[in-house]
Amino acid sequence: MSRLWSEALMSDAHATTGTGNLLIAHSACAPHVPVATRWWVLGSDVSARLVEQHGAAFSALHVLETEPENKDAFAHAATCERQRYARYVPLLANRLRRIHGLNHPDLFWERVMGMSLLMHVSNVLRIIRACELLAEVNGAAFVRSASQRRAGWVPPNEGAYRQCFQFEEGGDERLVTDYARLFPDRLRLMEAHMPDRELAPEPRRAQAVMPGSGRFARLWRRRRELLPELLVRVLRRWVSPRLLATHLYWRTEARQRIELRSLGRVRFELPQSFPSGEPVVVRHDWRAVLAEPPEGADDFDRLFFESLRMSAPASWLETLSGRMEAARSRLAGLTDLRWIVNESLDEDSLLLCGVGAESGISVALCEHNYLQQQYLGNMVWYMSRKVDVYLSLGWADARYSKVVPAGSCFGWIEGRRVRPDIDVLYVSGVCVTRPTVTSAGYSTSGTINSARYLAMKNAFFDGLAPEICKRIYYRDYPAWKRETFGVHSLDRRFAASLLNRVGVLDDQGQGSSTQLLNRCRVVVTDYCSTTYIQALLADVPTIVLFNQASYYLEEQYQDFFDELISARIFHPDPTEAADFLETILDDPDAWWNSSSVRTARSAFLRRNLGSEEALQAHVLALMHGRFTAVPAQTAEEHS
């Protein structure tokens, strides 16, 4: 896969250009430009790959940071994204009404645009910051030829948009090109056909075979689900649902139980996709309407709207009519349907919700298995805009009127604990080149945060005696997942450095972390998302490396983890965490069963996580019509 790395070249003597111009370039062309004594680099993953691909000539790099460097800058960027998003929704809704001839409310169009709109605001914010840095030094943007960067291509859907703009470099290249075209007096554009360079594949590292991971073992574990599933299928055939649950990550037994308790009035379905069934034929006239700068536009507005001309997904425009027909066909015949409950708010689920609203169907969000309300720039505000009811994992916050403390039916725990054969299980997160949006929940995204995260991990492993490291089962982010998005090169290097340090390095994901938790004496994780909650619920001795330099907390949540820190479950200092692990490793249960740990664990879970039964009761109340919903706000009301 070819990649555009935003590089910048300047000679100390200015011998090449005579002006000391800055150059953004593709990493593949680095050997073809004069090697100066100093290099400035832009972008999320440039410096490590330049050294990796082209050697020591690019080892002395000066980085122009385009990412927020501290909490104040991060908060400013997150606020900017939120304000721009709220302002653009009604503007774009008006234009989409003109284009499609449909007089639907703003909320319908906000659902149609989905996450792509917020991601695009975030991407423009990042790139305009980079281009301004280049403009300050009279820079020139060096990009691939139009054919190589597929200048005439439009993303067919949200997934393709995300692949281009978040996981690859083509999106950055598009936005830099748009900026140079809009502001030629600030940034000159240079095009060249460049040889593509493929990155070396990640080495296949050690893996461990999990007991009970074969097909027969899985079937044996699920034998109790067969009869309930047969009854559920019968109900689905004969009963019209009042509540449709789609794209929910519930464990099978919980899903079967609520379908049976409701006598089929609650129906679960696999995620639906609504393709138009036709190839994308670009409507340049429609895209010209979308790209019109608004009255009184500033530079950000001009770049944002102009970039939509070829970067807005076709699912907003060319294929929307066919997709809407497919969604209506899906709901046809469900005459009793009153609620759609969803967890992912993906593009197709939101379209189904929007089409359902035409018939008075309300929408509830079942929160994903991830606590994020405490993080700066969290996505609760974004998700609550789209729905009538927000069923949280169990937490409450007076700022969000739609949030209802509920619970979770996610499979946090699988099976029972066995005699431990893993001394220390380390469950790792992963660094990616750029975040989806500016949220502290994505604290391992981008170069700044990736470097901080890996420095923390290095300090932890450096603080352990070699013989302790050899007792670690390191469960890396699975390779099959890593292949789907842009893993940062710093992450690949770090994982490779552990090959001969830890006892087992598993990057194939043969055994889920849920299964591995049942086999370990103590778990260490740096992934402040699902894993630490799983470990707390499984009641396994748990150490969490908590990187306060990137997991920024909202002001009202500054004490969110304090009890867990005091109990030495969460550790802001990785070296102290290493020392503590060595101290308790002979008998981790003695520490874990102490009164201070039991109190801290129980208080945290009680405050943030409700029961499975509580969530099911709320869903059944929705189905019976006994739940008073807060109507989803229009964009104008919300902003």
XYZ file of C-alpha atoms in Angstrom:
639
model
C 0.000 0.000 0.000
C 1.551 3.302 -1.084
C 1.503 6.098 1.458
C 1.940 9.841 1.422
C 4.160 11.041 4.218
C 4.143 14.790 4.725
C 7.866 15.526 4.692
C 9.526 18.907 4.774
C 13.004 19.659 3.481
C 15.131 22.693 4.205
C 18.844 23.173 3.627
C 20.927 24.984 6.220
C 22.787 26.707 3.425
C 19.643 27.075 1.316
C 21.741 25.754 -1.568
C 18.895 23.926 -3.237
C 16.313 26.657 -3.641
C 18.042 29.754 -2.435
C 15.028 30.529 -0.232
C 14.941 27.727 2.263
C 11.510 26.571 1.098
C 9.761 23.814 2.948
C 8.730 20.723 1.037
C 5.986 18.205 1.756
C 6.871 14.984 -0.020
C 6.097 11.305 -0.398
C 8.505 9.042 1.465
C 9.112 7.094 -1.730
C 10.644 10.159 -3.360
C 13.044 10.887 -0.526
C 16.032 9.400 -2.375
C 15.156 11.573 -5.397
C 15.357 14.952 -3.657
C 18.561 16.593 -2.468
C 19.511 15.352 0.975
C 19.880 18.439 3.090
C 21.541 18.710 6.441
C 18.262 19.375 8.215
C 14.783 17.966 7.721
C 11.470 19.211 9.037
C 8.652 16.712 9.013
C 4.885 17.037 9.200
C 2.295 14.390 9.777
C 1.587 11.522 12.089
C 4.070 8.836 11.147
C 6.851 10.423 9.121
C 10.105 10.406 11.027
C 10.140 6.729 12.019
C 9.313 5.533 8.517
C 11.860 7.818 6.841
C 14.582 6.316 8.981
C 13.141 2.834 8.484
C 13.022 3.125 4.699
C 15.927 5.402 3.844
C 18.453 5.066 6.628
C 20.490 7.406 8.757
C 20.364 10.293 6.259
C 17.020 11.162 7.801
C 17.839 10.462 11.417
C 18.296 14.123 12.426
C 14.734 15.328 12.100
C 12.984 18.409 13.406
C 9.272 17.851 13.843
C 6.632 20.470 13.141
C 3.840 19.235 15.374
C 0.324 19.391 13.943
C -1.322 17.569 16.849
C -2.366 19.162 20.165
C 0.659 18.998 22.452
C -1.053 19.521 25.809
C -4.425 19.467 27.515
C -5.292 23.104 26.781
C -4.554 22.722 23.073
C -6.456 19.446 23.035
C -9.491 21.026 24.702
C -9.411 23.891 22.191
C -9.339 21.476 19.247
C -12.183 19.367 20.668
C -14.302 22.468 21.246
C -13.592 23.720 17.741
C -14.711 20.394 16.264
C -17.936 20.394 18.242
C -18.787 24.003 17.337
C -18.039 23.549 13.648
C -20.047 20.338 13.540
C -23.099 21.991 15.142
C -22.856 24.912 12.719
C -22.422 22.773 9.599
C -25.297 20.337 10.206
C -28.128 22.789 9.331
C -26.138 24.276 6.432
C -25.539 20.871 4.865
C -29.066 19.695 5.669
C -30.467 22.609 3.632
C -28.240 21.712 0.698
C -29.121 18.023 0.826
C -32.807 18.945 0.877
C -32.273 20.953 -2.331
C -30.262 18.182 -3.958
C -32.608 15.314 -3.146
C -35.909 17.204 -3.149
C -36.831 15.762 0.251
C -38.178 18.074 2.942
C -36.896 15.987 5.841
C -35.840 17.599 9.151
C -32.221 18.355 9.993
C -32.029 15.291 12.235
C -32.700 13.010 9.275
C -29.808 14.512 7.312
C -27.531 14.479 10.344
C -28.154 10.753 10.605
C -27.509 10.322 6.872
C -24.140 12.067 7.129
C -23.216 9.956 10.154
C -19.722 9.924 11.583
C -18.183 11.020 8.265
C -19.162 14.622 8.911
C -17.464 14.837 12.310
C -14.398 12.998 10.999
C -14.124 15.466 8.128
C -14.286 18.439 10.476
C -11.483 16.847 12.507
C -9.361 16.122 9.427
C -9.729 19.657 8.081
C -8.751 21.058 11.485
C -5.578 18.976 11.504
C -4.579 19.724 7.904
C -5.298 23.441 8.032
C -2.977 23.596 11.039
C -0.272 21.812 9.037
C -0.716 24.033 5.990
C -0.510 27.173 8.113
C 2.799 25.959 9.526
C 4.084 25.461 5.992
C 2.745 28.809 4.855
C 4.690 30.542 7.626
C 7.935 29.392 5.987
C 6.819 29.939 2.379
C 6.425 26.231 1.742
C 5.665 24.179 -1.338
C 3.463 21.083 -1.198
C 4.873 18.083 -3.045
C 2.206 15.487 -3.909
C 1.777 12.500 -6.171
C 0.330 12.899 -9.640
C -3.443 13.208 -10.005
C -3.725 9.670 -11.371
C -1.759 8.188 -8.478
C -3.775 9.949 -5.812
C -7.066 9.135 -7.620
C -8.167 12.762 -7.795
C -11.443 11.839 -9.526
C -12.426 9.162 -6.977
C -15.109 9.743 -4.360
C -15.503 7.542 -1.277
C -18.515 5.282 -1.871
C -19.415 5.130 1.812
C -18.282 5.955 5.328
C -16.003 2.930 5.551
C -14.115 3.962 2.408
C -13.892 7.531 3.682
C -12.365 6.352 6.951
C -9.905 4.086 5.171
C -8.712 6.955 2.979
C -8.564 9.690 5.595
C -7.683 7.891 8.814
C -5.858 4.686 7.943
C -4.068 5.778 4.764
C -2.393 8.996 3.604
C -4.573 9.780 0.591
C -6.958 11.911 2.613
C -4.184 14.195 3.867
C -2.958 14.521 0.306
C -6.406 15.537 -0.925
C -6.838 18.196 1.737
C -3.353 19.649 1.201
C -4.092 19.825 -2.533
C -7.414 21.591 -1.890
C -5.701 24.067 0.430
C -3.009 24.901 -2.139
C -5.637 25.378 -4.829
C -7.723 27.689 -2.615
C -4.780 29.698 -1.280
C -2.059 29.632 -3.986
C -0.372 32.690 -2.497
C 0.307 30.760 0.714
C 1.199 27.266 -0.428
C 2.491 26.191 -3.823
C 1.655 22.774 -5.197
C 4.179 20.524 -6.956
C 3.106 17.235 -8.552
C 5.236 14.280 -9.628
C 4.728 10.627 -10.464
C 6.479 8.728 -7.714
C 7.442 5.081 -7.403
C 5.267 3.213 -4.942
C 7.026 1.532 -2.053
C 5.499 -1.290 -0.123
C 6.120 -1.503 3.587
C 7.661 -4.722 4.776
C 4.988 -6.961 6.293
C 4.904 -7.295 10.027
C 6.841 -10.381 11.149
C 4.698 -13.231 12.373
C 5.549 -13.517 16.011
C 5.157 -16.279 18.556
C 1.707 -17.514 19.367
C 0.234 -19.919 21.872
C -2.382 -22.554 21.192
C -5.376 -22.042 23.432
C -6.940 -25.053 25.128
C -10.543 -25.537 24.098
C -10.233 -23.279 21.060
C -11.217 -25.835 18.425
C -14.561 -26.042 16.647
C -15.808 -29.014 18.682
C -14.925 -27.278 21.943
C -16.839 -24.173 20.883
C -19.891 -26.233 19.923
C -19.766 -28.077 23.250
C -19.646 -24.797 25.182
C -22.679 -23.534 23.250
C -24.792 -26.681 23.533
C -27.157 -25.017 26.043
C -27.984 -22.307 23.505
C -29.430 -24.657 20.866
C -32.952 -25.201 22.231
C -33.559 -21.513 23.143
C -32.351 -20.547 19.671
C -34.882 -22.898 18.092
C -37.701 -21.284 20.112
C -36.479 -17.802 19.183
C -36.548 -18.709 15.487
C -40.156 -19.895 15.819
C -41.186 -16.603 17.475
C -39.457 -14.561 14.789
C -41.441 -16.409 12.161
C -44.886 -15.731 13.692
C -44.639 -12.568 15.850
C -44.339 -8.982 14.603
C -41.785 -7.073 16.711
C -42.395 -3.829 18.564
C -38.666 -3.286 19.144
C -35.897 -4.074 16.678
C -32.419 -4.524 18.164
C -29.729 -4.228 15.516
C -25.943 -4.229 15.788
C -25.914 -4.935 19.530
C -22.931 -6.743 21.031
C -24.911 -8.835 23.518
C -23.885 -12.277 24.573
C -26.062 -15.004 23.069
C -27.813 -16.101 26.262
C -28.847 -12.526 27.110
C -30.185 -11.959 23.615
C -32.172 -15.207 23.668
C -33.562 -14.487 27.131
C -35.055 -11.098 26.228
C -36.519 -12.378 22.960
C -38.219 -15.201 24.865
C -39.336 -12.978 27.762
C -40.943 -10.568 25.302
C -42.567 -13.455 23.407
C -40.907 -12.255 20.235
C -41.875 -8.572 20.569
C -38.163 -7.785 20.924
C -36.297 -9.019 17.879
C -32.537 -9.073 17.362
C -31.031 -8.849 13.908
C -27.561 -8.979 12.469
C -26.140 -5.668 11.176
C -27.865 -4.592 7.975
C -26.210 -2.896 5.019
C -28.166 -0.898 2.483
C -26.214 -0.646 -0.757
C -27.898 1.155 -3.627
C -27.241 -1.762 -5.964
C -25.802 0.559 -8.602
C -22.273 1.778 -9.376
C -21.374 5.293 -8.280
C -21.837 7.818 -11.066
C -20.439 11.081 -9.758
C -22.934 13.950 -9.895
C -20.669 16.967 -10.158
C -23.683 19.316 -10.191
C -24.819 18.031 -6.806
C -21.304 18.217 -5.419
C -20.968 21.802 -6.604
C -24.018 22.681 -4.484
C -22.474 20.946 -1.462
C -19.165 22.773 -1.950
C -20.557 26.320 -2.023
C -18.858 28.413 0.690
C -21.406 29.865 3.140
C -21.947 33.573 3.493
C -19.177 35.177 5.534
C -16.968 32.081 5.192
C -13.599 32.070 6.942
C -10.600 30.035 5.741
C -11.709 26.944 7.617
C -15.165 27.149 6.032
C -13.700 27.577 2.567
C -11.428 24.545 2.869
C -14.088 22.416 4.540
C -16.772 22.979 1.928
C -14.438 22.890 -1.053
C -12.980 19.593 0.111
C -16.476 18.081 0.244
C -16.629 18.434 -3.541
C -14.738 15.158 -4.026
C -14.450 13.817 -0.487
C -18.092 13.643 0.657
C -19.145 9.977 0.588
C -21.424 8.940 -2.265
C -23.746 7.538 0.393
C -24.790 11.151 1.118
C -25.456 11.901 -2.520
C -25.326 9.575 -5.505
C -26.437 6.361 -3.800
C -28.728 7.747 -1.095
C -31.980 7.215 -2.983
C -31.274 3.528 -3.576
C -30.094 3.045 -0.004
C -33.263 4.641 1.361
C -35.390 2.291 -0.714
C -33.451 -0.682 0.648
C -33.966 0.565 4.226
C -37.690 1.103 3.652
C -37.962 -2.402 2.234
C -36.346 -3.731 5.389
C -38.957 -2.045 7.594
C -41.900 -2.872 5.316
C -44.374 -5.157 7.007
C -43.167 -4.380 10.542
C -46.374 -2.526 11.281
C -46.101 -2.838 15.078
C -42.546 -1.523 15.263
C -42.107 1.406 17.674
C -38.419 1.338 18.623
C -35.040 0.667 17.057
C -32.246 -0.022 19.547
C -28.701 0.218 18.229
C -25.176 0.216 19.643
C -22.849 1.166 16.809
C -24.556 4.173 15.150
C -22.803 3.140 11.951
C -23.825 4.616 8.617
C -26.406 1.956 7.727
C -27.907 1.778 11.222
C -28.382 5.550 11.259
C -30.043 5.438 7.852
C -32.451 2.785 9.143
C -33.209 5.045 12.119
C -33.768 8.018 9.840
C -36.115 6.110 7.547
C -37.908 4.640 10.553
C -38.529 8.119 11.937
C -40.695 8.765 8.856
C -43.162 6.294 10.420
C -42.795 7.572 13.986
C -40.267 4.957 15.124
C -38.080 6.151 18.013
C -34.396 5.352 18.523
C -32.474 4.223 21.599
C -28.729 3.814 21.905
C -27.381 0.921 23.950
C -23.936 2.103 25.052
C -20.925 0.149 23.806
C -18.650 -1.725 26.229
C -16.490 1.324 26.885
C -16.654 4.053 29.538
C -15.816 7.392 27.941
C -17.896 10.111 29.647
C -14.869 11.025 31.780
C -12.572 11.768 28.846
C -12.035 15.209 27.371
C -13.672 15.402 23.959
C -15.775 12.276 24.594
C -18.408 11.304 22.045
C -21.437 11.250 24.355
C -22.580 14.636 23.022
C -22.356 13.382 19.428
C -24.222 10.126 20.046
C -26.975 11.638 22.198
C -27.858 14.041 19.346
C -28.844 11.101 17.162
C -31.188 9.253 19.533
C -34.244 9.653 21.756
C -32.871 7.591 24.667
C -29.256 6.863 25.629
C -29.023 3.695 27.750
C -25.653 4.031 29.468
C -23.588 1.232 30.971
C -24.818 2.432 34.338
C -23.461 5.939 34.872
C -25.454 9.177 35.084
C -24.497 12.760 34.239
C -26.830 15.727 34.690
C -25.419 17.384 31.559
C -27.024 14.766 29.332
C -30.814 14.716 29.640
C -31.210 11.646 27.433
C -28.790 9.448 29.365
C -30.533 6.770 31.430
C -28.361 4.643 33.768
C -28.919 1.086 32.602
C -26.423 -1.770 32.359
C -24.705 -4.106 29.935
C -25.342 -7.485 28.315
C -21.869 -7.653 26.776
C -19.939 -10.870 27.354
C -17.473 -9.378 29.823
C -16.718 -12.804 31.312
C -16.495 -16.131 29.493
C -16.478 -19.442 31.326
C -14.947 -19.974 34.745
C -11.516 -19.437 36.168
C -9.192 -22.435 36.035
C -5.942 -23.250 37.763
C -3.637 -20.455 36.563
C -0.981 -21.431 34.043
C -0.065 -17.824 33.146
C 1.755 -15.861 35.831
C 1.354 -12.415 34.250
C -0.993 -11.641 31.375
C -0.205 -8.346 29.643
C -3.031 -7.112 27.378
C -1.817 -4.397 25.037
C -3.524 -1.619 23.121
C -2.264 -0.388 19.746
C -0.936 2.890 18.308
C -2.480 4.212 15.104
C -1.316 7.001 12.850
C -4.172 9.412 13.480
C -7.303 9.521 15.647
C -10.850 9.294 14.379
C -11.687 12.614 16.046
C -10.231 14.739 18.855
C -11.218 12.636 21.855
C -8.954 11.637 24.737
C -10.481 8.185 24.476
C -8.227 7.767 21.409
C -5.147 8.349 23.501
C -2.853 6.037 21.513
C -3.470 7.813 18.196
C -1.053 10.150 16.441
C 2.679 10.538 16.871
C 2.677 12.614 20.061
C 0.374 10.292 21.971
C 1.925 7.157 20.466
C 5.356 8.278 21.661
C 4.044 9.023 25.163
C 2.203 5.711 25.326
C 5.230 3.696 24.215
C 7.539 5.608 26.568
C 5.250 4.505 29.391
C 5.404 0.875 28.248
C 9.179 1.016 27.833
C 9.553 2.377 31.365
C 7.395 -0.455 32.702
C 9.328 -3.241 30.985
C 12.685 -1.622 31.749
C 11.667 -1.592 35.415
C 11.107 -5.360 35.494
C 13.815 -7.900 36.199
C 14.529 -10.125 33.146
C 13.269 -13.208 34.946
C 9.918 -11.464 35.594
C 9.623 -10.499 31.934
C 10.024 -14.157 30.999
C 6.931 -14.956 33.068
C 4.776 -12.600 30.978
C 2.278 -13.728 28.350
C 2.087 -10.619 26.130
C -1.219 -10.519 24.279
C -0.689 -7.984 21.504
C -3.474 -6.408 19.501
C -4.363 -9.248 17.080
C -2.725 -9.120 13.659
C -6.007 -9.620 11.811
C -7.354 -6.473 13.469
C -4.147 -4.521 12.950
C -4.354 -5.114 9.203
C -7.613 -3.175 8.967
C -6.212 0.204 10.007
C -3.044 2.273 9.993
C -0.873 0.959 12.799
C 1.885 3.402 13.717
C 5.399 2.277 12.846
C 6.509 3.077 16.403
C 4.092 0.409 17.610
C 5.510 -2.195 15.223
C 9.026 -1.467 16.441
C 8.088 -1.734 20.079
C 6.334 -5.090 19.650
C 9.325 -6.463 17.755
C 11.612 -5.373 20.614
C 9.721 -7.670 22.998
C 10.324 -10.856 21.023
C 13.186 -12.065 23.189
C 12.128 -10.364 26.410
C 8.753 -11.883 27.264
C 7.833 -15.525 27.729
C 5.101 -15.579 25.051
C 4.265 -12.911 22.518
C 0.865 -13.672 20.981
C -0.210 -11.412 18.141
C -2.529 -13.845 16.380
C -5.450 -13.613 18.776
C -6.046 -17.343 18.954
C -7.428 -16.903 22.430
C -9.540 -13.924 23.364
C -8.427 -11.772 26.258
C -11.641 -12.919 27.984
C -10.438 -16.526 27.882
C -6.919 -15.611 28.899
C -8.174 -13.769 31.979
C -9.412 -17.109 33.326
C -5.904 -18.552 33.159
C -3.760 -15.822 34.723
C -2.683 -14.995 38.248
C -2.489 -11.257 37.557
C -3.314 -9.115 34.522
C -1.535 -5.932 33.431
C -3.094 -3.721 30.770
C -2.395 -0.344 29.229
C -5.683 -0.317 27.300
C -8.107 1.942 29.189
C -11.129 0.777 27.247
C -12.789 -2.647 27.530
C -10.002 -4.751 29.017
C -9.661 -3.164 32.452
C -13.444 -3.350 32.960
C -13.388 -7.030 31.994
C -10.607 -7.680 34.469
C -12.408 -5.877 37.291
C -15.640 -7.758 36.606
C -13.784 -11.087 36.339
C -12.284 -10.229 39.747
C -8.743 -10.964 38.584
C -5.853 -9.116 40.288
C -5.436 -6.140 37.946
C -2.756 -3.529 37.295
C -3.588 -0.743 34.838
C -0.893 1.518 33.373
C -2.688 4.859 33.237
C -1.068 7.418 30.954
C -2.226 10.749 32.366
C -0.237 12.602 29.696
C -2.778 11.628 27.032
C -5.877 10.270 28.788
C -7.081 13.793 29.566
C -10.051 13.927 31.939
C -12.946 16.392 31.932
C -12.760 18.894 34.780
C -15.722 17.369 36.613
C -14.145 13.912 36.338
C -10.664 14.686 37.636
C -11.220 12.231 40.487
C -12.751 9.511 38.272
C -9.949 6.983 38.857
C -8.711 8.273 42.219
C -10.047 5.363 44.282
C -8.447 2.862 41.902
C -5.155 4.776 42.036
C -5.181 4.806 45.840
C -5.812 1.039 45.841
C -2.842 0.650 43.443
C -5.007 -0.843 40.708
C -4.367 2.145 38.412
C -0.756 3.318 38.173
C 0.171 6.709 36.648
C 3.872 5.877 37.178
C 4.979 2.864 35.059
C 8.209 2.330 36.993
C 6.294 2.205 40.259
C 3.872 -0.247 38.601
C 6.767 -2.523 37.685
C 8.084 -2.439 41.245
C 4.613 -3.143 42.585
C 4.111 -6.121 40.266
C 7.339 -7.693 41.484
C 6.234 -7.094 45.085
C 2.866 -8.844 44.785
C 3.654 -11.514 42.178
C 4.298 -14.291 44.682
C 0.810 -13.848 46.149
C -1.346 -11.368 44.149
C -4.548 -12.579 45.805
C -3.393 -11.340 49.202
C -3.270 -7.789 47.843
C -6.398 -8.182 45.714
C -8.492 -9.405 48.634
C -7.423 -6.604 50.966
C -10.219 -4.344 52.229
C -8.944 -1.227 50.439
C -8.907 -2.975 47.050
C -12.305 -4.604 47.556
C -13.833 -1.261 48.537
C -12.303 0.640 45.591
C -13.258 -2.006 43.033
C -16.839 -2.291 44.271
C -17.358 1.474 44.421
C -16.068 2.000 40.888
C -18.210 -0.768 39.407
C -21.294 0.282 41.331
C -20.960 3.892 40.156
C -20.388 3.121 36.474
C -21.769 -0.299 35.565
C -25.340 -1.462 35.997
C -26.531 -5.041 35.823
C -27.583 -7.102 32.855
C -31.065 -7.328 34.336
C -31.325 -3.530 34.584
C -30.585 -3.089 30.883
C -33.074 -5.792 29.913
C -35.746 -4.155 32.094
C -35.209 -0.824 30.329
C -35.410 -2.433 26.891
C -38.619 -4.247 27.856
C -40.052 -0.950 29.133
C -39.347 0.613 25.768
C -41.057 -2.297 24.051
C -44.162 -1.996 26.272
C -44.368 1.769 25.763
C -43.808 2.503 29.466
C -40.700 4.584 28.875
C -40.858 8.377 28.553
C -38.336 9.382 25.930
C -36.723 12.788 25.480
C -37.328 13.625 21.797
C -34.196 13.780 19.680
C -33.259 17.421 19.273
C -32.891 19.165 15.990
C -29.450 20.499 15.214
C -30.625 24.066 15.899
C -32.041 23.175 19.328
C -28.943 21.248 20.321
C -26.453 23.905 19.248
